mmCIF file of C-alpha atoms in Angstrom:
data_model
loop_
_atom_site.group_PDB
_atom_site.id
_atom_site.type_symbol
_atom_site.label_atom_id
_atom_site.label_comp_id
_atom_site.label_asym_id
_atom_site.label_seq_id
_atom_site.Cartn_x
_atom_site.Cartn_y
_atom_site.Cartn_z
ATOM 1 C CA UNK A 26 2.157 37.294 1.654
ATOM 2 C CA UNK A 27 -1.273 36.488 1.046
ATOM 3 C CA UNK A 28 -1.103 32.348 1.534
ATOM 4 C CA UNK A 29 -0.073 33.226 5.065
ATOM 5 C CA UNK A 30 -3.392 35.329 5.626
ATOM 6 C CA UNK A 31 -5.903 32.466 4.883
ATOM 7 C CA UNK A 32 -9.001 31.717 6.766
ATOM 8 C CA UNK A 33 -8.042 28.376 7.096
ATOM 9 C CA UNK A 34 -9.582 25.863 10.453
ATOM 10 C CA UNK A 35 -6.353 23.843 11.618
ATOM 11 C CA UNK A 36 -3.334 22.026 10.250
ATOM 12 C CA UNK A 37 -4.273 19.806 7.201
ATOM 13 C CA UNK A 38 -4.410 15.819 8.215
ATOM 14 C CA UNK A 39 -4.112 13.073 6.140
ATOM 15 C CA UNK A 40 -6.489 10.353 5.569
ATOM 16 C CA UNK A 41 -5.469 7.143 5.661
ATOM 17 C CA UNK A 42 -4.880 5.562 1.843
ATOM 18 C CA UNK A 43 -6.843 2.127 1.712
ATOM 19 C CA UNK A 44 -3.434 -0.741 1.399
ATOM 20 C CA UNK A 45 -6.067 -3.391 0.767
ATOM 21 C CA UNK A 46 -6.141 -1.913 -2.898
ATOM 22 C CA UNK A 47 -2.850 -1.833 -4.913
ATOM 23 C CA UNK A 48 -2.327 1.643 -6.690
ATOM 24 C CA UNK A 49 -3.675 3.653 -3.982
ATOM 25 C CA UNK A 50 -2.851 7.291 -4.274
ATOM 26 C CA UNK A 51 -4.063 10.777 -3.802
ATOM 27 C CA UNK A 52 -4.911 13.409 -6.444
ATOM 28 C CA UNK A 53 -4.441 16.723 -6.291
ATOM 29 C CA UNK A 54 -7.143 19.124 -7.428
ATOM 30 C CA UNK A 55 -6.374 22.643 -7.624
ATOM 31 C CA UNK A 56 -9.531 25.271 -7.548
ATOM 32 C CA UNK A 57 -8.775 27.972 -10.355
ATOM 33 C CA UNK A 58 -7.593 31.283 -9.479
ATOM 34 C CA UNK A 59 -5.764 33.776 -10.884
ATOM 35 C CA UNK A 60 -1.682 35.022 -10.035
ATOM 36 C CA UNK A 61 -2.277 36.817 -7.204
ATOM 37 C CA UNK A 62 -4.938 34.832 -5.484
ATOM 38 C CA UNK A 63 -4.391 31.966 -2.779
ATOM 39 C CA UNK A 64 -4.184 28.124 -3.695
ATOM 40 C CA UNK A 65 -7.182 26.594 -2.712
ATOM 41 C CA UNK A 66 -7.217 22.830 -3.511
ATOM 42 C CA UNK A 67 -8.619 19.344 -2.531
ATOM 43 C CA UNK A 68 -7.157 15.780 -2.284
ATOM 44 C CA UNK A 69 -8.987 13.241 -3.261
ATOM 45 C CA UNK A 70 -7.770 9.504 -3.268
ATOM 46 C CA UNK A 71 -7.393 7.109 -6.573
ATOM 47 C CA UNK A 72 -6.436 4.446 -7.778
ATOM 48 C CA UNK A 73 -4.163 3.902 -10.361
ATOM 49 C CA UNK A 74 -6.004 0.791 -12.484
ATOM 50 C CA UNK A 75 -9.276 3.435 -12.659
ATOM 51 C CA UNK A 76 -7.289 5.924 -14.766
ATOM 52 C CA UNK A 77 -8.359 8.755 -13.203
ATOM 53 C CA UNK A 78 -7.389 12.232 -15.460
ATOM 54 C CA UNK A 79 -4.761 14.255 -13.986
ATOM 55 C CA UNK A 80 -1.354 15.489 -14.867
ATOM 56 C CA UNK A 81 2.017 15.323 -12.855
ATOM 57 C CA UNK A 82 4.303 18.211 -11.792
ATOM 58 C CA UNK A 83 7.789 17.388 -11.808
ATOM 59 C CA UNK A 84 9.976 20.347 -9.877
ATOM 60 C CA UNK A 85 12.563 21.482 -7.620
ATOM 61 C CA UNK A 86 11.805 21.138 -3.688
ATOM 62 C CA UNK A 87 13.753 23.602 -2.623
ATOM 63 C CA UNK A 88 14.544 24.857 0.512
ATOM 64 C CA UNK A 89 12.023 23.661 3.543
ATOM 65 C CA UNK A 90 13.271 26.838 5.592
ATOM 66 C CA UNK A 91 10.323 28.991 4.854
ATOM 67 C CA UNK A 92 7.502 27.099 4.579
ATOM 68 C CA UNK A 93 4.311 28.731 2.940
ATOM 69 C CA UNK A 94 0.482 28.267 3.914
ATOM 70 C CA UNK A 95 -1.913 27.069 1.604
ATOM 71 C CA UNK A 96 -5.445 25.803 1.938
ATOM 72 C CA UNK A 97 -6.283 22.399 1.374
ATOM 73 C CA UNK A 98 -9.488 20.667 2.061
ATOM 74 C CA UNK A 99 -10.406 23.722 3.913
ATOM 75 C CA UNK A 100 -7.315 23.154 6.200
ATOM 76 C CA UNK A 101 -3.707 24.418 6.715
ATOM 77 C CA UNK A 102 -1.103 22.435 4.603
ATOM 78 C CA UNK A 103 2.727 23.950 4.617
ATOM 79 C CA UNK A 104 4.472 23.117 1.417
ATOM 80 C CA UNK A 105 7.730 25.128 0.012
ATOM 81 C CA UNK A 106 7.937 28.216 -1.665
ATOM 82 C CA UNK A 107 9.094 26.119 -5.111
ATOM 83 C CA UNK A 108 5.896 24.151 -4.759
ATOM 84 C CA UNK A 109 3.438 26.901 -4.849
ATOM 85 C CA UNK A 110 4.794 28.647 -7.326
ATOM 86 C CA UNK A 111 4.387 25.666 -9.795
ATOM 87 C CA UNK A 112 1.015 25.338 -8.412
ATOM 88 C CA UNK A 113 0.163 28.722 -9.098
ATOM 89 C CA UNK A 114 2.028 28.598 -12.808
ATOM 90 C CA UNK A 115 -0.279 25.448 -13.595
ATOM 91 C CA UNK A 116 -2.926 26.330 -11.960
ATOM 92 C CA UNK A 117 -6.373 27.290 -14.496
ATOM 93 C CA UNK A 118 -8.265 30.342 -14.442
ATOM 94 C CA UNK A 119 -11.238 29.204 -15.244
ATOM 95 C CA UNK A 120 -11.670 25.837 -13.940
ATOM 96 C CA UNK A 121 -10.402 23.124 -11.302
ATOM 97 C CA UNK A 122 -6.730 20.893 -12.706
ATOM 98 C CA UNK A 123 -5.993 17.367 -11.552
ATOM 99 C CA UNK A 124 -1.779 17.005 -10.721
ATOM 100 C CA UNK A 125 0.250 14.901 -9.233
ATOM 101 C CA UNK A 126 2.726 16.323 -6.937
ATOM 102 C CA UNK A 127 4.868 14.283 -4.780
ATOM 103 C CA UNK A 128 5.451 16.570 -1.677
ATOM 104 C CA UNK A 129 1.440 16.882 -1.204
ATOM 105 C CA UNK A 130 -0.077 13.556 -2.381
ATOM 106 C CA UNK A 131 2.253 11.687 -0.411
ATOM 107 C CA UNK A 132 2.199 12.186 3.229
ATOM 108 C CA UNK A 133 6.086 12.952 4.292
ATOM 109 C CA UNK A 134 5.408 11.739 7.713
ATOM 110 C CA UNK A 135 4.288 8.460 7.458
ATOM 111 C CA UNK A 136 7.369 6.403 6.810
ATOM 112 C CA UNK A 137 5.131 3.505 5.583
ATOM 113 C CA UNK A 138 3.282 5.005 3.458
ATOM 114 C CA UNK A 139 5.923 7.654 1.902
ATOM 115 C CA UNK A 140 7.973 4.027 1.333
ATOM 116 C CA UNK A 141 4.707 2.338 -0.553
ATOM 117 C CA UNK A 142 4.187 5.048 -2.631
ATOM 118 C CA UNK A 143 7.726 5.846 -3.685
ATOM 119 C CA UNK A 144 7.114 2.074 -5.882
ATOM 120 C CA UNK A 145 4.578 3.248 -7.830
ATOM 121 C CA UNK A 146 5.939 6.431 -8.574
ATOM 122 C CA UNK A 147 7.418 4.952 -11.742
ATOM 123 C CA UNK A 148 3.583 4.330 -12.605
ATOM 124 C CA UNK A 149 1.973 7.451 -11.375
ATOM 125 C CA UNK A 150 4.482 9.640 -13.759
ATOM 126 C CA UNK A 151 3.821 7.147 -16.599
ATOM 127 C CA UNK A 152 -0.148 6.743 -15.968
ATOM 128 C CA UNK A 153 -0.390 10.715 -16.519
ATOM 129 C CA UNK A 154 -1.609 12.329 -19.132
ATOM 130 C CA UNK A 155 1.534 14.361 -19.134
ATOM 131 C CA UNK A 156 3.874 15.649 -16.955
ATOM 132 C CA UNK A 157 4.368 19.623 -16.635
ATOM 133 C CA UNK A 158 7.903 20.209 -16.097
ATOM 134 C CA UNK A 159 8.568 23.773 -13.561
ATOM 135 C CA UNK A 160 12.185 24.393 -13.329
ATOM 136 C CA UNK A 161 11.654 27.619 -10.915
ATOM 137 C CA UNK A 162 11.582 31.152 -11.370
ATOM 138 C CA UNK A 163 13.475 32.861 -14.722
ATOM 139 C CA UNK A 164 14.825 35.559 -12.720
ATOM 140 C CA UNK A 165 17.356 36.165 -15.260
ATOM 141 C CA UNK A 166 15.660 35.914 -18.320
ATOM 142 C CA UNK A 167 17.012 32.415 -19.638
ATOM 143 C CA UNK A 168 13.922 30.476 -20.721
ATOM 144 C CA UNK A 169 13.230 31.451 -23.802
ATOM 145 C CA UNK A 170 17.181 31.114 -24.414
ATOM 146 C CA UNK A 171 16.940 27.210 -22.611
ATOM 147 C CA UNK A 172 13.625 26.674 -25.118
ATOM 148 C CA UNK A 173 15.240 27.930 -27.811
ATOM 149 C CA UNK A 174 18.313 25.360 -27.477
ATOM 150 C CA UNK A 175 15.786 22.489 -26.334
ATOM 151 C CA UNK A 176 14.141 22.923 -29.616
ATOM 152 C CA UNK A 177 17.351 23.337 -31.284
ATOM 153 C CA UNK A 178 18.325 19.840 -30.104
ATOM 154 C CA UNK A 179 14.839 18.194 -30.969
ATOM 155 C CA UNK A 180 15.580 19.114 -34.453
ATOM 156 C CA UNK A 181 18.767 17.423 -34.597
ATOM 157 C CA UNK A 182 17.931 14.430 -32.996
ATOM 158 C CA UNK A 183 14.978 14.483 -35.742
ATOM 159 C CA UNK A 184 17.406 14.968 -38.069
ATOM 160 C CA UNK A 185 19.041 11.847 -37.634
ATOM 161 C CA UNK A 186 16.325 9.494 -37.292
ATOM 162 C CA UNK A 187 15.617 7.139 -39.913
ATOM 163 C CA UNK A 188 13.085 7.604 -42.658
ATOM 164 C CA UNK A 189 13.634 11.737 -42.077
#
């Protein structure tokens, strides 16, 4: 797999979120790049009362079992095989997009900060300028069926609002 061959210096480390300012949090910038090439990206911290422009990924973990490689502020930085996916389903051709994803922007293994962040996440979904939903791969063809019954429902609901 190709995330697995990256020139990449060491293990990605965290830096430190300031807790002096309320509504610290990271952003994730992803470089573009097409299917097939590697997920290059940067973090780079916020705050959530400067409305920075980005957009949040909501999606299935998955399993941890087989964690994949991808380069992050020229560094290492496992995340699952779910996770890259989305980022590479989201991610632009042509230029660099600001998300939100919770498994990267929060560091998992600082207790302290993982349970600071988990308050705002309420905020961070809401302060987005939308939230891309990735339910996975459509191995089986169902999407456009799912879509099709989504927007079915839409309608109905439509349908029964007042004024319609």
């Amino acid at each position: 797999m190709a995330e697995r061959a990256l020139a990449v210096n060491e293990r990605f480390t965290y830096t430190q979120l300031d807790a002096s300012k309320t509504g610290s949090f990271r952003i994730l910038k992803i470089q573009p790049g097409g299917k097939e090439a590697p997920i290059v990206c940067n973090l780079v911290h916020a705050r959530l009362d400067a409305r920075p422009p980005y957009e949040a990924i909501s999606y299935v973990w998955g399993s941890t079992d087989r964690p994949i490689s991808i380069k992050c502020d020229e560094n290492q930085l496992y995340i699952t095989e779910n996770l890259r996916d989305a980022l590479v389903r989201v991610r632009l051709p042509d230029r660099p997009r600001s998300v939100w994803a919770d498994s990267i922007c929060i560091d998992q293994d600082n207790l302290d900060e993982k349970g600071h962040q988990v308050q705002f996440m309420g905020e961070i979904y809401s302060n987005a300028s939308r939230v891309l939903i990735c339910l996975g791969s459509d191995d089986e063809g169902n999407a456009q069926k799912a879509m099709s019954i989504a927007k079915d429902v839409s309608n109905m609901i439509a349908e029964t609002l007042p004024g319609r």
